[in-house]
PDB file of C-alpha atoms in Angstrom:
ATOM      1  CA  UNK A   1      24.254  65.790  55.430  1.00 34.00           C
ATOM      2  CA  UNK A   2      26.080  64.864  58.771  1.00 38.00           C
ATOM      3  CA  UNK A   3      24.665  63.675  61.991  1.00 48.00           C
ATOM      4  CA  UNK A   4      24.575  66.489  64.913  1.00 48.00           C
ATOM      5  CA  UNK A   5      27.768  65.653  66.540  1.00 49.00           C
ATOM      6  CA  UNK A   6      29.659  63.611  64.148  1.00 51.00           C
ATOM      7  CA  UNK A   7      32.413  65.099  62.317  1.00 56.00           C
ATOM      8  CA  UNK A   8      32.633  62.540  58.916  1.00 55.00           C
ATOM      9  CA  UNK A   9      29.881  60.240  57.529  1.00 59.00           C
ATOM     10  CA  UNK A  10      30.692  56.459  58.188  1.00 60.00           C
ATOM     11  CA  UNK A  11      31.508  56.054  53.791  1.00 59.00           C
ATOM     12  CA  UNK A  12      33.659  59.397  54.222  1.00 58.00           C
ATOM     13  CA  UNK A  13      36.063  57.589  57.422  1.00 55.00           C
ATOM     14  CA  UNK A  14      36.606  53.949  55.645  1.00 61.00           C
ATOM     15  CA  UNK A  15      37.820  56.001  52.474  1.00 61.00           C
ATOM     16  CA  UNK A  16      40.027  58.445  54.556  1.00 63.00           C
ATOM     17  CA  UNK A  17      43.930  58.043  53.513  1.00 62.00           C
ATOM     18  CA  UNK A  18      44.914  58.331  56.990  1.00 60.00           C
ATOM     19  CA  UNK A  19      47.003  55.582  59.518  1.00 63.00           C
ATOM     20  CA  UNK A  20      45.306  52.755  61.002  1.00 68.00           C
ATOM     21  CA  UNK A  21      45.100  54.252  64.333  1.00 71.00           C
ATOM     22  CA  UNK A  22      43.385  57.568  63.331  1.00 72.00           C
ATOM     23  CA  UNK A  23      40.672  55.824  61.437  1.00 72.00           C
ATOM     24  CA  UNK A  24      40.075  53.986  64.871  1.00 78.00           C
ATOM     25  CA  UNK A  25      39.785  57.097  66.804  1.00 84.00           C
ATOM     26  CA  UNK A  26      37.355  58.540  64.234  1.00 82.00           C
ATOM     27  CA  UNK A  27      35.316  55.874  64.667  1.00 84.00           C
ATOM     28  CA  UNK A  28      35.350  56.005  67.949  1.00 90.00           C
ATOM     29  CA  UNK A  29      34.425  59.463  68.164  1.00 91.00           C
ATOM     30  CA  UNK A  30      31.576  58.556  65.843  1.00 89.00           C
ATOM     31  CA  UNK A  31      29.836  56.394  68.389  1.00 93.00           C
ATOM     32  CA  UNK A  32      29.153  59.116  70.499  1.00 94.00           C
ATOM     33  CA  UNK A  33      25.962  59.710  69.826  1.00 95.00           C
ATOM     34  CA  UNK A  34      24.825  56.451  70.538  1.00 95.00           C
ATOM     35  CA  UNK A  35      26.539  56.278  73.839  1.00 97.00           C
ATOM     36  CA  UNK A  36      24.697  59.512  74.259  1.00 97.00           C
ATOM     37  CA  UNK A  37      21.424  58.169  73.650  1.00 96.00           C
ATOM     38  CA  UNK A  38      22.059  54.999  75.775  1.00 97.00           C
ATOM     39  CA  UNK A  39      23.290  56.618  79.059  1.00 97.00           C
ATOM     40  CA  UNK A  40      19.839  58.756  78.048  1.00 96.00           C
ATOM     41  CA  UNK A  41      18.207  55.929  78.607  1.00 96.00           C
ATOM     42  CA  UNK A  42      19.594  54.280  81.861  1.00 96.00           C
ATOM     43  CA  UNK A  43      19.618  55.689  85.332  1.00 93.00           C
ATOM     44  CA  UNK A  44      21.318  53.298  88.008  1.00 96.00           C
ATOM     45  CA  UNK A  45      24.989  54.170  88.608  1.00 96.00           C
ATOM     46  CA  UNK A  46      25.772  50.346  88.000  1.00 96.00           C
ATOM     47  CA  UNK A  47      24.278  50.476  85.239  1.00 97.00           C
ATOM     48  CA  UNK A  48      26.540  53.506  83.973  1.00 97.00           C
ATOM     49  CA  UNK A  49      29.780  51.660  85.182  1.00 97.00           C
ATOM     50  CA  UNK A  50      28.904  48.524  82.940  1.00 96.00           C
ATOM     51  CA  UNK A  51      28.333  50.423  79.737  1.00 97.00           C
ATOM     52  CA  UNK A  52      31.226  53.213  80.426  1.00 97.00           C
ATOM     53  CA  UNK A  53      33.636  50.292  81.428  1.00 95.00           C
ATOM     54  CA  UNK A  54      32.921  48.877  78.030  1.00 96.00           C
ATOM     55  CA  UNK A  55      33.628  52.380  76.065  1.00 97.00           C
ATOM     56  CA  UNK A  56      36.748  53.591  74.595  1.00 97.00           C
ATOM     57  CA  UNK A  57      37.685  56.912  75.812  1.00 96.00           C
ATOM     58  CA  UNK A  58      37.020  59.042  72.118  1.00 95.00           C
ATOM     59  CA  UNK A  59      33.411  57.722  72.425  1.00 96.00           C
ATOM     60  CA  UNK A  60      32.992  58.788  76.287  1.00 97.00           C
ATOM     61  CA  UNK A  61      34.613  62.435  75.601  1.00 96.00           C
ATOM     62  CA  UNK A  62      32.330  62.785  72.103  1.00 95.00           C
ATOM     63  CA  UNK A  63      28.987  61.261  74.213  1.00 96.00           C
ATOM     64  CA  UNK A  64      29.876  63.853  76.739  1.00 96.00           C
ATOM     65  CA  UNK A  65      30.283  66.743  73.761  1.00 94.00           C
ATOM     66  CA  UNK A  66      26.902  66.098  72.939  1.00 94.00           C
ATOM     67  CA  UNK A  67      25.791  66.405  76.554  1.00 94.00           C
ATOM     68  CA  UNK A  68      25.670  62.832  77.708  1.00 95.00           C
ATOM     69  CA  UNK A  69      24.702  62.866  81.479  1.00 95.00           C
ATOM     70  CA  UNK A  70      26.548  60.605  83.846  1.00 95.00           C
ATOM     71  CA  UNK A  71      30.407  60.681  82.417  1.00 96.00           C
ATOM     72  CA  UNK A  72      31.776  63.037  84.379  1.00 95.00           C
ATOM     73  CA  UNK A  73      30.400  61.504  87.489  1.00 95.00           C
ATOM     74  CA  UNK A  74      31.675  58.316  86.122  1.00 96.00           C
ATOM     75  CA  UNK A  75      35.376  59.513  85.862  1.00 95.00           C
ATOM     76  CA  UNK A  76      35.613  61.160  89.242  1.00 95.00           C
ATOM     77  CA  UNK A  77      33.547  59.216  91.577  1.00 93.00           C
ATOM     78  CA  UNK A  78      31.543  56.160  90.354  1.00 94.00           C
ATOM     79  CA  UNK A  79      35.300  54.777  88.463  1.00 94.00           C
ATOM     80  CA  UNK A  80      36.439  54.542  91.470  1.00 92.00           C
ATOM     81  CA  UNK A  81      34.472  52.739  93.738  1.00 92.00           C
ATOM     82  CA  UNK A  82      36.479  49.909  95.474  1.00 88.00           C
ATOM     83  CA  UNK A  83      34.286  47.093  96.989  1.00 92.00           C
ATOM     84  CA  UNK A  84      36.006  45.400 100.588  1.00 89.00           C
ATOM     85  CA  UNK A  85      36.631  42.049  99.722  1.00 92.00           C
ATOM     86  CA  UNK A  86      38.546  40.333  96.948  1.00 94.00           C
ATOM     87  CA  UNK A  87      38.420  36.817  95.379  1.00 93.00           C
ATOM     88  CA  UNK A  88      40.981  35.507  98.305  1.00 94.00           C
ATOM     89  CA  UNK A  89      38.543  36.517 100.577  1.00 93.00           C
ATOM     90  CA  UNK A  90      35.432  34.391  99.158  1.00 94.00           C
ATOM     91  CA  UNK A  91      38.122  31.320  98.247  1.00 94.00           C
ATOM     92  CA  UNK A  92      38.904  31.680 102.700  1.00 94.00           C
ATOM     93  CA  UNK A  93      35.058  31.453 102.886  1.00 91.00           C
ATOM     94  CA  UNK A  94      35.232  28.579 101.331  1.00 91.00           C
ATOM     95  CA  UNK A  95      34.030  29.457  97.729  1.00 91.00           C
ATOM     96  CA  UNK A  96      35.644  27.160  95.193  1.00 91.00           C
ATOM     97  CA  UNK A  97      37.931  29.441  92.684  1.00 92.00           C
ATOM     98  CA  UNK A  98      36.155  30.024  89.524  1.00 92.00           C
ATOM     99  CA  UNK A  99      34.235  32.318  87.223  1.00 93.00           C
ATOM    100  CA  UNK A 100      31.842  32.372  89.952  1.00 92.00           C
ATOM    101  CA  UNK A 101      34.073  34.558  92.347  1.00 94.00           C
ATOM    102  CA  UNK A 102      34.432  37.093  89.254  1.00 93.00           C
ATOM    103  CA  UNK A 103      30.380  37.137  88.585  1.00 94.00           C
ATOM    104  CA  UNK A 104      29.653  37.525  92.577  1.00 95.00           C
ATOM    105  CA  UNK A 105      32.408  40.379  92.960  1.00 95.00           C
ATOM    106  CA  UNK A 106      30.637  42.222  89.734  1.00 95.00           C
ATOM    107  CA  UNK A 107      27.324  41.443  91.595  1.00 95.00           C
ATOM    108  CA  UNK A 108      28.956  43.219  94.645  1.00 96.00           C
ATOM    109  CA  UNK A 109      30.290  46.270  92.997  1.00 95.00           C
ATOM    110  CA  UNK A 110      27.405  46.726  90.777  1.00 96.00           C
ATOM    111  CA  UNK A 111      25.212  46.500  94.480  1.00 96.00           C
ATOM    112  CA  UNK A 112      27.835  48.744  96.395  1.00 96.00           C
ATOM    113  CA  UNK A 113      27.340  51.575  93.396  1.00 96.00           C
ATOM    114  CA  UNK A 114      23.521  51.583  93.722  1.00 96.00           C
ATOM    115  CA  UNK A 115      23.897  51.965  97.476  1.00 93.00           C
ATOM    116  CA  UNK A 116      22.387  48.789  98.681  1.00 93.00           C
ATOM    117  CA  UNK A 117      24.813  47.890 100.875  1.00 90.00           C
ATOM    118  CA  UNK A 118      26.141  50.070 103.783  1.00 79.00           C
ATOM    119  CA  UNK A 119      29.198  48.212 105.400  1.00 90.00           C
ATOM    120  CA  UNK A 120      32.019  45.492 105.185  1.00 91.00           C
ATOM    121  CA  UNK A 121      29.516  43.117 106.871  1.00 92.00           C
ATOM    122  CA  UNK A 122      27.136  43.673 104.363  1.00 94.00           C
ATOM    123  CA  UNK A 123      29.221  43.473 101.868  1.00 94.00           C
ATOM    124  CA  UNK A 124      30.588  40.187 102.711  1.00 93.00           C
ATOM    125  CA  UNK A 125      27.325  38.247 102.655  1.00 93.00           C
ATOM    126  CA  UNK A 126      26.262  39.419 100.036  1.00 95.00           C
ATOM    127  CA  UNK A 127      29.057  38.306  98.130  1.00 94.00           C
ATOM    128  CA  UNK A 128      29.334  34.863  99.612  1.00 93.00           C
ATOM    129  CA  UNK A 129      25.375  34.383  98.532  1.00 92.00           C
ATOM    130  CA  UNK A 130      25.952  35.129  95.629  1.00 93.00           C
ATOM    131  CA  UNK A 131      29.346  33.019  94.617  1.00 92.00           C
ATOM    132  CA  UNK A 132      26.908  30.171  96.295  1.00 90.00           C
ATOM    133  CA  UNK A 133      23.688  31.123  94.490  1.00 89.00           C
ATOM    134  CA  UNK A 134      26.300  31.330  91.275  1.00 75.00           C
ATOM    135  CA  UNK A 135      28.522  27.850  91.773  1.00 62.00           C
ATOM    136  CA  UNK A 136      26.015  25.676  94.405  1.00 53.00           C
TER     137      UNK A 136
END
């Protein structure tokens, strides 16, 4: 008996006589309905952007077949979303360069997605906290 949604059984794709790459896809397609279940689950728009940032393409248009909320928002707005600074601009703030300029702009973005923060101002202290917070 097959899943709702999925097209082979996981024994019936590892035996498939098929290339390398179409194996791959299948199996992407067959996580679909767990990315369904886990953008079920989960609400915040950063959130989303972590987990569909992390999911091959096959998986996001199968999760979305089986009426995954949240993709197509995703792909045409949430994708997107561009935060103002860049890690030259915390190094000129004097933040040392290192992983913590990556974690404090992902801090930012994720922030800027949920809505908490409303201007360039805004969004420049909060990023300088938190490479500071992240590296002391």
């Amino acid at each position: 008996a097959l899943r709702a949604g999925v097209a082979l059984e996981d024994s019936a794709r590892i035996g498939l006589a098929v290339p390398g790459w179409a194996r791959g896809l299948a199996d992407e397609v067959a996580d679909g309905p767990r990315l369904r279940d886990t953008l079920e689950r989960i609400a915040r728009p950063s959130e989303i952007d972590h987990v569909l940032a992390h999911a091959p393409v096959a998986t996001q248009i199968a999760a979305h077949a089986l009426g995954a909320p949240h993709i197509v928002a995703w792909w045409t707005s949430w994708r997107g979303v561009h935060v103002a600074l860049r890690g030259g601009d915390l190094i000129a703030a004097g933040i040392a360069p290192g992983p913590a300029i990556g974690r404090a702009l992902a801090a930012l973005r994720a922030a800027v997605l949920d809505g908490e923060l409303a201007d360039v101002d805004a969004q420049r202290a909060f990023a300088i906290r938190a490479a500071r917070a992240d590296h002391p």
